[in-house]
Coordinates of C-alpha atoms in Angstrom, one line a residue:
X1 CA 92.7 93.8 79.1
X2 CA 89.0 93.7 81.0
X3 CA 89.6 93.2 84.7
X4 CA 86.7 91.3 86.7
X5 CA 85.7 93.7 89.6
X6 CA 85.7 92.0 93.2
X7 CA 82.8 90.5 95.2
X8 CA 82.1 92.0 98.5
X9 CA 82.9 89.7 101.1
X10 CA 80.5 88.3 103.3
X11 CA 80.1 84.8 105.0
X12 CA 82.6 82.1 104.9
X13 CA 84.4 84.2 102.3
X14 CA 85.3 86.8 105.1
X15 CA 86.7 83.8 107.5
X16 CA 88.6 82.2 104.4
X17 CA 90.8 85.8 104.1
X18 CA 91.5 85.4 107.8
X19 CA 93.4 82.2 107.1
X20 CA 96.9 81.5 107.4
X21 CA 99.0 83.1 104.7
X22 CA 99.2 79.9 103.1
X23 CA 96.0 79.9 102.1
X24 CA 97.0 82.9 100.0
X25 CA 100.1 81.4 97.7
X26 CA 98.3 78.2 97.6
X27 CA 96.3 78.4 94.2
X28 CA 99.3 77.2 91.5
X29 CA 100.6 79.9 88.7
X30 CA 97.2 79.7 86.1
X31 CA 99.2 80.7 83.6
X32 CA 99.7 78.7 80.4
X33 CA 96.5 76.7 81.7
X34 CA 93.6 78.5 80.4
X35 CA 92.7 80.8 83.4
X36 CA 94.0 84.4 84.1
X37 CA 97.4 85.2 83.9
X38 CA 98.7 85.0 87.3
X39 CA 102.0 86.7 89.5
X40 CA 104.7 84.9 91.2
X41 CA 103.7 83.9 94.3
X42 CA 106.8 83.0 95.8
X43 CA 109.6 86.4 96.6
X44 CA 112.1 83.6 96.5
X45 CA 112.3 83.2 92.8
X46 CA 113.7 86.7 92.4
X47 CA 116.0 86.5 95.7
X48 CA 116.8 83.3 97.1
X49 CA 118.3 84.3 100.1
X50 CA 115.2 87.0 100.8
X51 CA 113.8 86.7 104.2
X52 CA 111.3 84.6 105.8
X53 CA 109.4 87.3 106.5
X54 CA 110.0 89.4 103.4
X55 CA 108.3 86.4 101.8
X56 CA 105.7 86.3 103.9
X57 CA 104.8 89.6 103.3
X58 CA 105.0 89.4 99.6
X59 CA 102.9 86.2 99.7
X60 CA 100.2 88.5 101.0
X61 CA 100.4 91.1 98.2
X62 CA 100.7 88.7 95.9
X63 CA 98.1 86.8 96.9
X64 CA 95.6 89.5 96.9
X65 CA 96.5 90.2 93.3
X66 CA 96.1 86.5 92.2
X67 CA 92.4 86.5 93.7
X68 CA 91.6 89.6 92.2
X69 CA 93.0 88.3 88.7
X70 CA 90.6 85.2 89.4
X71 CA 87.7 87.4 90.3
X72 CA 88.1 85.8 93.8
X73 CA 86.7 88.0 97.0
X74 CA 89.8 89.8 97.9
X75 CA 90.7 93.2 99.9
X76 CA 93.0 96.4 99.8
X77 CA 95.5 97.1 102.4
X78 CA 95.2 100.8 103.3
X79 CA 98.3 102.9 103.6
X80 CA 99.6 106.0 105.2
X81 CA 102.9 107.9 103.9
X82 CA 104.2 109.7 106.7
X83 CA 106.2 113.2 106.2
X84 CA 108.1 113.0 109.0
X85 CA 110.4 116.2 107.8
X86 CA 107.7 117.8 107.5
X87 CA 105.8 116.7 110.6
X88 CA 109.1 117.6 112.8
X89 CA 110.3 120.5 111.7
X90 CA 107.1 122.5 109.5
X91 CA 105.2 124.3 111.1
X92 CA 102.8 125.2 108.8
X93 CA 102.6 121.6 107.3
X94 CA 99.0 119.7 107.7
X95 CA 95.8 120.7 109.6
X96 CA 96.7 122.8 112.5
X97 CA 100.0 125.3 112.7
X98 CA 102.8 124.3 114.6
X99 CA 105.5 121.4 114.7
X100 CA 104.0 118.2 115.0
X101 CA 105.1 114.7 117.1
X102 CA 106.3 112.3 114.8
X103 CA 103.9 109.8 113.2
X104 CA 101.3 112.6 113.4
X105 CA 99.2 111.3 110.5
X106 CA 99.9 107.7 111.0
X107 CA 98.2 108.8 114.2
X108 CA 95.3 111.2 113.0
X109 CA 94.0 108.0 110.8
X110 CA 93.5 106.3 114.2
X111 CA 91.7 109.7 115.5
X112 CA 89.6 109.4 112.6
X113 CA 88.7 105.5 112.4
X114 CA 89.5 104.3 115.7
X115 CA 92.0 102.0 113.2
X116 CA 95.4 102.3 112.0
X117 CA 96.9 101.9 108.3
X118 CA 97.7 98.8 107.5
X119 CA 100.9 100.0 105.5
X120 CA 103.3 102.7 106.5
X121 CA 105.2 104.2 103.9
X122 CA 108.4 106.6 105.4
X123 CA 111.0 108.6 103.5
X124 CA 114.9 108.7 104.2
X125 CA 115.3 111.8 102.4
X126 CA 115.4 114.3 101.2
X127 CA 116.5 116.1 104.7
X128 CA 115.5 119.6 105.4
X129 CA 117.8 121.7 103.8
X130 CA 120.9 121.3 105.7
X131 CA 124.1 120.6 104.8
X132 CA 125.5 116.8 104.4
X133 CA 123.6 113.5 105.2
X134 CA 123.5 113.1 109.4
X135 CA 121.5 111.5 111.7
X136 CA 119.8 113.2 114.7
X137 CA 121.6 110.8 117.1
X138 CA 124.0 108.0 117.1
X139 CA 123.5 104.8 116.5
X140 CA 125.6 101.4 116.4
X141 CA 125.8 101.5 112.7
X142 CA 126.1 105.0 112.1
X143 CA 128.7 106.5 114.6
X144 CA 132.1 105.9 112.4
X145 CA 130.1 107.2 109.4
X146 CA 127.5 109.8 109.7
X147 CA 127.7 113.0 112.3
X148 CA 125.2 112.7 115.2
X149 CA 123.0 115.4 116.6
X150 CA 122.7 117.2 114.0
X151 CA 119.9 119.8 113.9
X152 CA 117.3 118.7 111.4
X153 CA 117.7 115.2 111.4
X154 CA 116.1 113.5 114.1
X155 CA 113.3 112.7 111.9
X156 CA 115.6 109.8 110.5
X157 CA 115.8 108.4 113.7
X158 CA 112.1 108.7 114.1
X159 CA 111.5 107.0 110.7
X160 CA 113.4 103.9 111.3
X161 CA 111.9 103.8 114.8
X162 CA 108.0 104.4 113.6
X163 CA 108.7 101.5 111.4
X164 CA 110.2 99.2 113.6
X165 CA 107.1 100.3 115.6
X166 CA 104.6 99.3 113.1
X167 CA 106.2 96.2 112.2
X168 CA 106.5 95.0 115.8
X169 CA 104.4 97.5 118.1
X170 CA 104.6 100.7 120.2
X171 CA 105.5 100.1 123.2
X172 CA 106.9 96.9 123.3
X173 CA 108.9 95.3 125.7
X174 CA 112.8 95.6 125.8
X175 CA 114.0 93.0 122.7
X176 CA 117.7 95.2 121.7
X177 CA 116.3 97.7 119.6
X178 CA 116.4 101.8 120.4
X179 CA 113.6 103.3 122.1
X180 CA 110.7 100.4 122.5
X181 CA 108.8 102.4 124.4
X182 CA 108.6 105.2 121.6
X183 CA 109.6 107.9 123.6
X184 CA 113.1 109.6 123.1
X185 CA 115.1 113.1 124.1
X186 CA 115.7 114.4 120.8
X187 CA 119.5 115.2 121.0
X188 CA 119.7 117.9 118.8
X189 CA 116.5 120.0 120.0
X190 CA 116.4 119.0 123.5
X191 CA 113.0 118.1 123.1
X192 CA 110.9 114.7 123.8
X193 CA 109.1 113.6 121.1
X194 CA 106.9 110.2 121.3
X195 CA 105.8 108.1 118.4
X196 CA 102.0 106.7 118.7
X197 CA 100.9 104.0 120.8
X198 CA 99.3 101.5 118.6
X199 CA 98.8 98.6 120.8
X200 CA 102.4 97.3 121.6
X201 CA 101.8 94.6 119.0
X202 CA 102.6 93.8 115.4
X203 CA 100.2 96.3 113.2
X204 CA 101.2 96.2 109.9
X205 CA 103.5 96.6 106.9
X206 CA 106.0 99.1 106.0
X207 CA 107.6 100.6 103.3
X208 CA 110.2 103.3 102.5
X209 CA 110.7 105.7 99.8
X210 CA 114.0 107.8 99.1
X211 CA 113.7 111.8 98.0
X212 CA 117.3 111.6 97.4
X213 CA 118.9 114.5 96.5
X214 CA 120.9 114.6 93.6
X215 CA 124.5 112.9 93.9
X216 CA 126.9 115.4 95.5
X217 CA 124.4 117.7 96.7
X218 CA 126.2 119.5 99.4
X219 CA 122.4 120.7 101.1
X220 CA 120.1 118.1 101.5
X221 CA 116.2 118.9 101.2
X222 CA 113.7 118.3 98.7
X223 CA 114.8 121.7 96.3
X224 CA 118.1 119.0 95.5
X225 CA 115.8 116.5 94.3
X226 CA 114.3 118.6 91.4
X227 CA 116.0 117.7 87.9
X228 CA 116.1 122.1 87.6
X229 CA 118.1 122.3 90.5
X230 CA 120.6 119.5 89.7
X231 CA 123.6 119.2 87.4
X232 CA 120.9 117.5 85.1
X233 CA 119.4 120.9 83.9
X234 CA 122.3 122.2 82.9
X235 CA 125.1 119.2 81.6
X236 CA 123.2 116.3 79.6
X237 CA 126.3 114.1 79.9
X238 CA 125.8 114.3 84.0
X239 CA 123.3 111.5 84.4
X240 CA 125.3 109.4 82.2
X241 CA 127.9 109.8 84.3
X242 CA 126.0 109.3 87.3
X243 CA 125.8 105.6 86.6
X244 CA 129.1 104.7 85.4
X245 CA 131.4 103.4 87.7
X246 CA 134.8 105.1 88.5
X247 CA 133.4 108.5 88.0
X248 CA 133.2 111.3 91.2
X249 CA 129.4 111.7 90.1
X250 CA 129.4 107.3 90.5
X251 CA 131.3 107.6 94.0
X252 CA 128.7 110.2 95.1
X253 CA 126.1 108.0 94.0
X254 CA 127.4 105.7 96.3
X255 CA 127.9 107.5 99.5
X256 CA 124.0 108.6 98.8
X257 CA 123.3 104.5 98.8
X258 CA 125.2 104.0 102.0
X259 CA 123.5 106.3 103.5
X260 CA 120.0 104.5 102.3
X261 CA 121.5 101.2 103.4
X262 CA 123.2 101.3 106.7
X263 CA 119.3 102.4 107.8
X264 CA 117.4 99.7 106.1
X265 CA 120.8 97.4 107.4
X266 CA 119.2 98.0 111.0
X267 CA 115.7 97.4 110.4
X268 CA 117.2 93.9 108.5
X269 CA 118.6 92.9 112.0
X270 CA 115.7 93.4 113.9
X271 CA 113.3 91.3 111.7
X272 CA 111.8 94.4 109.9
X273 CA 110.8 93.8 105.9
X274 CA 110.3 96.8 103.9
X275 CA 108.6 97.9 100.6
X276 CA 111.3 99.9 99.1
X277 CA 109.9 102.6 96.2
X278 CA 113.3 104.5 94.9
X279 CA 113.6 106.3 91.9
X280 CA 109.3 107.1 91.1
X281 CA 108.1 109.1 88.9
X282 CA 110.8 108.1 86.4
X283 CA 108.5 108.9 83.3
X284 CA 108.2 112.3 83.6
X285 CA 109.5 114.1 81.5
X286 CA 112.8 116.5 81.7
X287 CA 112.1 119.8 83.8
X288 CA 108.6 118.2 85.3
X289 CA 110.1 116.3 88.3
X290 CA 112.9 114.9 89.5
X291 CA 116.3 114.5 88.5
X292 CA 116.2 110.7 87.7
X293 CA 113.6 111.4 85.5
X294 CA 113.1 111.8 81.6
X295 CA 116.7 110.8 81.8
X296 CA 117.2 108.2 78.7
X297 CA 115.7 104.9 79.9
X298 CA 118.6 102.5 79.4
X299 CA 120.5 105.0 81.6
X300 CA 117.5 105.1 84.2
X301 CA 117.4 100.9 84.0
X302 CA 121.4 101.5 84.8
X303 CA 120.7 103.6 88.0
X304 CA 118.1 100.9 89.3
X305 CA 120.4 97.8 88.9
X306 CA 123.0 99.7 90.5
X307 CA 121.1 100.5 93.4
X308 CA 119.5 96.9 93.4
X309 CA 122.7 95.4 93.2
X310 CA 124.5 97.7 95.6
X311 CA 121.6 96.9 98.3
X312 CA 121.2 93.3 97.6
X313 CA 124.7 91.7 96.7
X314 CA 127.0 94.5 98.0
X315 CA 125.2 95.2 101.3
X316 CA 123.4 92.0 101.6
X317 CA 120.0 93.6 102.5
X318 CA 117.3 90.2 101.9
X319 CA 114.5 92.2 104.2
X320 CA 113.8 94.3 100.5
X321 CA 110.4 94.3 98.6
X322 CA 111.3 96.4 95.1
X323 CA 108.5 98.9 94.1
X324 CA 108.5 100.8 90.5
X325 CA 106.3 103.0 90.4
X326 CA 105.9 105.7 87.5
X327 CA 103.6 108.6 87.5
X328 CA 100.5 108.9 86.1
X329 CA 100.8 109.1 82.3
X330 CA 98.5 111.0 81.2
X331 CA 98.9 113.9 78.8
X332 CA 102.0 116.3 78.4
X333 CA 103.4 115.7 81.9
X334 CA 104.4 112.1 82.0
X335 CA 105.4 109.3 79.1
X336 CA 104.1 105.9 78.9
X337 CA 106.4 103.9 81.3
X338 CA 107.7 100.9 79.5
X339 CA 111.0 101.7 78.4
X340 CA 111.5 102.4 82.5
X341 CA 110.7 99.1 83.7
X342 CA 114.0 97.6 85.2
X343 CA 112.5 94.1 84.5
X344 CA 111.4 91.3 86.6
X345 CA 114.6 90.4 87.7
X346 CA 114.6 93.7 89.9
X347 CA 111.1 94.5 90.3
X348 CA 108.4 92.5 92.7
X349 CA 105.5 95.3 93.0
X350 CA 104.2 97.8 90.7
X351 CA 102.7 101.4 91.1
X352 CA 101.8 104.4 90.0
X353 CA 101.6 107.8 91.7
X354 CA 98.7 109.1 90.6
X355 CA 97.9 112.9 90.7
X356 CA 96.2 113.8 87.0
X357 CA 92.6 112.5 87.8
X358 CA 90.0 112.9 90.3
X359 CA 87.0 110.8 91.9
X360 CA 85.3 113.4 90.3
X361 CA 86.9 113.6 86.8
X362 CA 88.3 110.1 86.3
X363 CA 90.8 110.6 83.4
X364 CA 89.4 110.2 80.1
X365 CA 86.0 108.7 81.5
X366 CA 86.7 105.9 82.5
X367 CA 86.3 104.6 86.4
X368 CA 88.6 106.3 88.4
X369 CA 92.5 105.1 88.0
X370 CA 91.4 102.3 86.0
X371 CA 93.2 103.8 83.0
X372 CA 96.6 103.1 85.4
X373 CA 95.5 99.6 86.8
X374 CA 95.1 97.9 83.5
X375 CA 98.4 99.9 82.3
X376 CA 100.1 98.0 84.7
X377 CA 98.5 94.7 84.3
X378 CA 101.1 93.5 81.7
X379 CA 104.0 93.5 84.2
X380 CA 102.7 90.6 86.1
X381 CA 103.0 91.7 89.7
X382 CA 101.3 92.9 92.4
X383 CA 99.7 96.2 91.8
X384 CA 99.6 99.2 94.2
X385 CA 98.1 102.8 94.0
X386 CA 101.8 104.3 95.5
X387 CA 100.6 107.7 96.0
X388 CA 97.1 109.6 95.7
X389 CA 95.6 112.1 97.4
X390 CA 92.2 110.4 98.4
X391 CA 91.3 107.6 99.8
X392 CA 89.8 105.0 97.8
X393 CA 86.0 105.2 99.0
X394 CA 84.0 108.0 99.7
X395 CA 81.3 110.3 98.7
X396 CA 82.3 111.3 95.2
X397 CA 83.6 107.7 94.3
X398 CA 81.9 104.1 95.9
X399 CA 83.4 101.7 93.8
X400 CA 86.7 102.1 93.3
X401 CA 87.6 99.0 94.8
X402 CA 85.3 96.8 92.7
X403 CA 86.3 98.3 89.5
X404 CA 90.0 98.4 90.3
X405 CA 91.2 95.8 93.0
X406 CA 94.5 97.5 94.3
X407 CA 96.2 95.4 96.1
X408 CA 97.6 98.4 98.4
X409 CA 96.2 102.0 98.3
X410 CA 98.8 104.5 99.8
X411 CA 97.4 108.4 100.7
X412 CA 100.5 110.8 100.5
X413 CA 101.1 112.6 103.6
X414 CA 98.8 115.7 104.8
X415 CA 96.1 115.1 102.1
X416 CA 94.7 112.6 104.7
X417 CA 92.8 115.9 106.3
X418 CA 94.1 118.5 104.3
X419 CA 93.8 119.9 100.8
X420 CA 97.1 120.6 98.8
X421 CA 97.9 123.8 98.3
X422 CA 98.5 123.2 94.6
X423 CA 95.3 121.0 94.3
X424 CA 93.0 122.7 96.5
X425 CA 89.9 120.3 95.9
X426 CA 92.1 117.4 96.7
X427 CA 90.3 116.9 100.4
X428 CA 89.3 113.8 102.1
X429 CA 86.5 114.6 104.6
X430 CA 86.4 112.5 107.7
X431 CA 83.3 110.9 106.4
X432 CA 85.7 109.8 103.2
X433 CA 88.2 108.6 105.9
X434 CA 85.9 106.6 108.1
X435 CA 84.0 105.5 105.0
X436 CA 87.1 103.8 103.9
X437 CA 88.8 102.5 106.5
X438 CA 85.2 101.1 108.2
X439 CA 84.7 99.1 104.4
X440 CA 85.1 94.9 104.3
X441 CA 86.7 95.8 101.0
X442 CA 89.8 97.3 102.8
X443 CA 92.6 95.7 105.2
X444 CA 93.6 98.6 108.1
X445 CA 96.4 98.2 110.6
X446 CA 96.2 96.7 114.1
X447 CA 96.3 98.7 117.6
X448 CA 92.6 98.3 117.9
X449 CA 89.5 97.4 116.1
X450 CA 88.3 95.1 113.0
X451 CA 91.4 95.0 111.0
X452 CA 90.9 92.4 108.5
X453 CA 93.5 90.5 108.6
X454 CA 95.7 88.6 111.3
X455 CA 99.4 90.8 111.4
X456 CA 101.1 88.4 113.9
X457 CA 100.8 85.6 111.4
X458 CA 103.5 87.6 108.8
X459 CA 105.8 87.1 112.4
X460 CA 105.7 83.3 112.5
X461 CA 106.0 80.2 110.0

């Protein structure tokens, strides 16, 4: 379906997206009534116990993608995912050699822009190749369960505490949770490591996704979350078992969850909401990814509701925003996604992780990743770009915003600065960056600066 592009914003438009949230969710479902289809507005009709906040941050997603749907001025929350593995512990990882603090390119945005993401986007996997899940030091909710200090796994800690961070601001005063002031002794390495100061106030959204290595992996790293590397290569009944319950591969499953949940359970008591993203990329096909994908599709639905259920009802975790997002599918690499989709029921935000065109090449000539936004149209919810390499604006592409209004625009990692080594043109230059992050079109984080948009009113009713 055509897609009417966005209206820069200017004027009284500009002060109306500065409004309380309920100015967002306050246009009624068009639906049914003539006008463009519209999204649910309201996180509550999914989960009716989901949290204030939660809904509050939905409410702004979703009311980004209802303007754009009306062809109402709107704006695109600019993310970050952070590699904090990587950052830690590689030390050839990103733009200069040598191990890295953590938050390093949440950070080098803010080098860049003098502005911070708006969305943060973390990983509590895969590990980094050593054995067992562990955390790098204990916590209340993980000392009767997973070993402390272990070597390699700090960055868990730093990923719950960067988010925490973003959510609520680095440094903050004392208010129960570990390490306000951002600064720890890393109990494994015996080394201080400090996340970024952004301002010591609430800067933004955050999101997690989950590398998880296959069930029963024994080494933990990102090698276990190739489908060539797990049981799925080699035993087609595996997955199958997988997600039926009373099997060793099931109780694996599990153990992986409860790792997964007893650190989202933590960022659920202090406040935190979070964009969970599990299971991407489903659609690719066997051998091209990872191990939850090309599996059969009903079975793949099975491992969602699991998890969704397992989180939700079993755990009780109501701070949750559910992302699917499916790669790119385009050509021989990936399938059309449909037959993925876990349904509405478990699903509030859409994606795609787009790596198979270019500002430069858009995929089969049409405006760059509009082949993916329309794709995703029919799902009726909030649509985000989950992973890319670029930023939305820059040199090679101007428009990208105004021919496809994401509602959230998420860079993966070291591409921020640095080209890929397996897509060497995929570089942003710092023009790109500031470009983009300096545009009314975009939302950024707070900790200094025009951000766009009020954070402390996702804090209060």
């Amino acid at each position: 379906m055509h897609m009417r592009g966005r209206v820069r914003l200017v004027g009284a438009g500009a002060a109306a997206l500065l409004a309380p949230l309920a100015w967002w969710a306050s246009r009624p479902d068009a639906a049914g009534s003539g006008g463009p289809r519209q999204v649910p507005a309201d996180l509550g009709a999914r989960d009716p116990h989901a949290t204030p906040a939660a809904r509050r941050v939905y409410a702004l997603l979703a009311g980004l993608e209802n303007r754009a749907r009306r062809g109402e001025p709107t704006r695109t929350v600019i993310g970050q995912h952070v590699e904090l593995h990587n950052e830690r512990y590689n030390a050839s990882y990103g733009d200069y050699r040598g191990t890295k603090q953590p938050g390093y390119y949440y950070k080098k945005a803010h080098d860049i822009t003098g502005r911070f993401p708006g969305f943060t986007e973390l990983d509590l996997g895969p590990g980094y190749g050593r054995p067992g899940w562990a955390v790098g030091e204990p916590r209340s909710y993980s000392r009767s369960s997973w070993p402390s200090c272990r070597e390699g796994w700090g960055y868990v800690d730093d990923a719950v505490d960067l988010a925490l961070g973003v959510w609520a601001g680095l440094p903050r005063p004392a208010d129960g949770s570990y390490h306000p002031s951002g600064t720890r002794l890393d109990c494994a390495s015996g080394t201080r490591v400090s996340l970024p100061d952004n301002g010591g106030g609430p800067a933004g959204i955050v999101g997690f996704s989950f590398h998880q290595p296959y069930p029963g992996s024994t080494v933990k790293g990102f090698e276990e979350t190739r489908y060539q590397n797990s049981p799925a290569a080699g035993d087609s009944g595996w997955f199958g078992r997988v997600v039926t319950p009373g099997t060793a591969e099931h109780r694996a499953l599990l153990l992986d969850l409860g790792f997964l949940a007893d650190h989202l359970g933590y960022l659920a008591e202090h406040g935190v909401p979070v964009l969970l993203r599990p299971y991407h990329e489903m659609n690719a096909r066997p051998g091209h990814g990872f191990w939850w994908a090309g599996q059969d599709p009903a079975a793949y639905r099975r491992l969602w509701r699991i998890t969704y259920d397992y989180l939700v009802n079993s755990r009780g975790l109501h701070n949750l925003i559910f992302v699917w997002a499916p790669s790119a599918w385009a050509g021989t690499a990936a399938r059309e996604p449909g037959d993925y989709y876990p349904g509405g029921r478990y699903v509030d935000v859409v994606g795609v992780d787009d790596y198979s065109d270019t500002p430069r090449r858009p995929f089969r000539g049409r405006p760059w990743t509009q082949v993916w936004y329309q794709g995703l149209e029919r799902y009726d919810r909030p649509r985000v770009m989950a992973e890319s390499f670029y930023v939305p604006l820059g040199s090679a592409r101007t428009s990208t915003l105004s021919d496809t209004p994401w509602v959230l625009w998420t860079v993966w990692g070291q591409a921020l600065t640095y080209a890929n080594v397996s897509t060497p043109s995929a570089r942003n230059t710092p023009q790109d960056v500031r470009t983009t992050y300096a545009s009314s079109q975009v939302i950024t984080g707070g900790g200094g600066g025009r951000t766009g948009f009020a954070w402390t009113s996702l804090h209060h009713t």
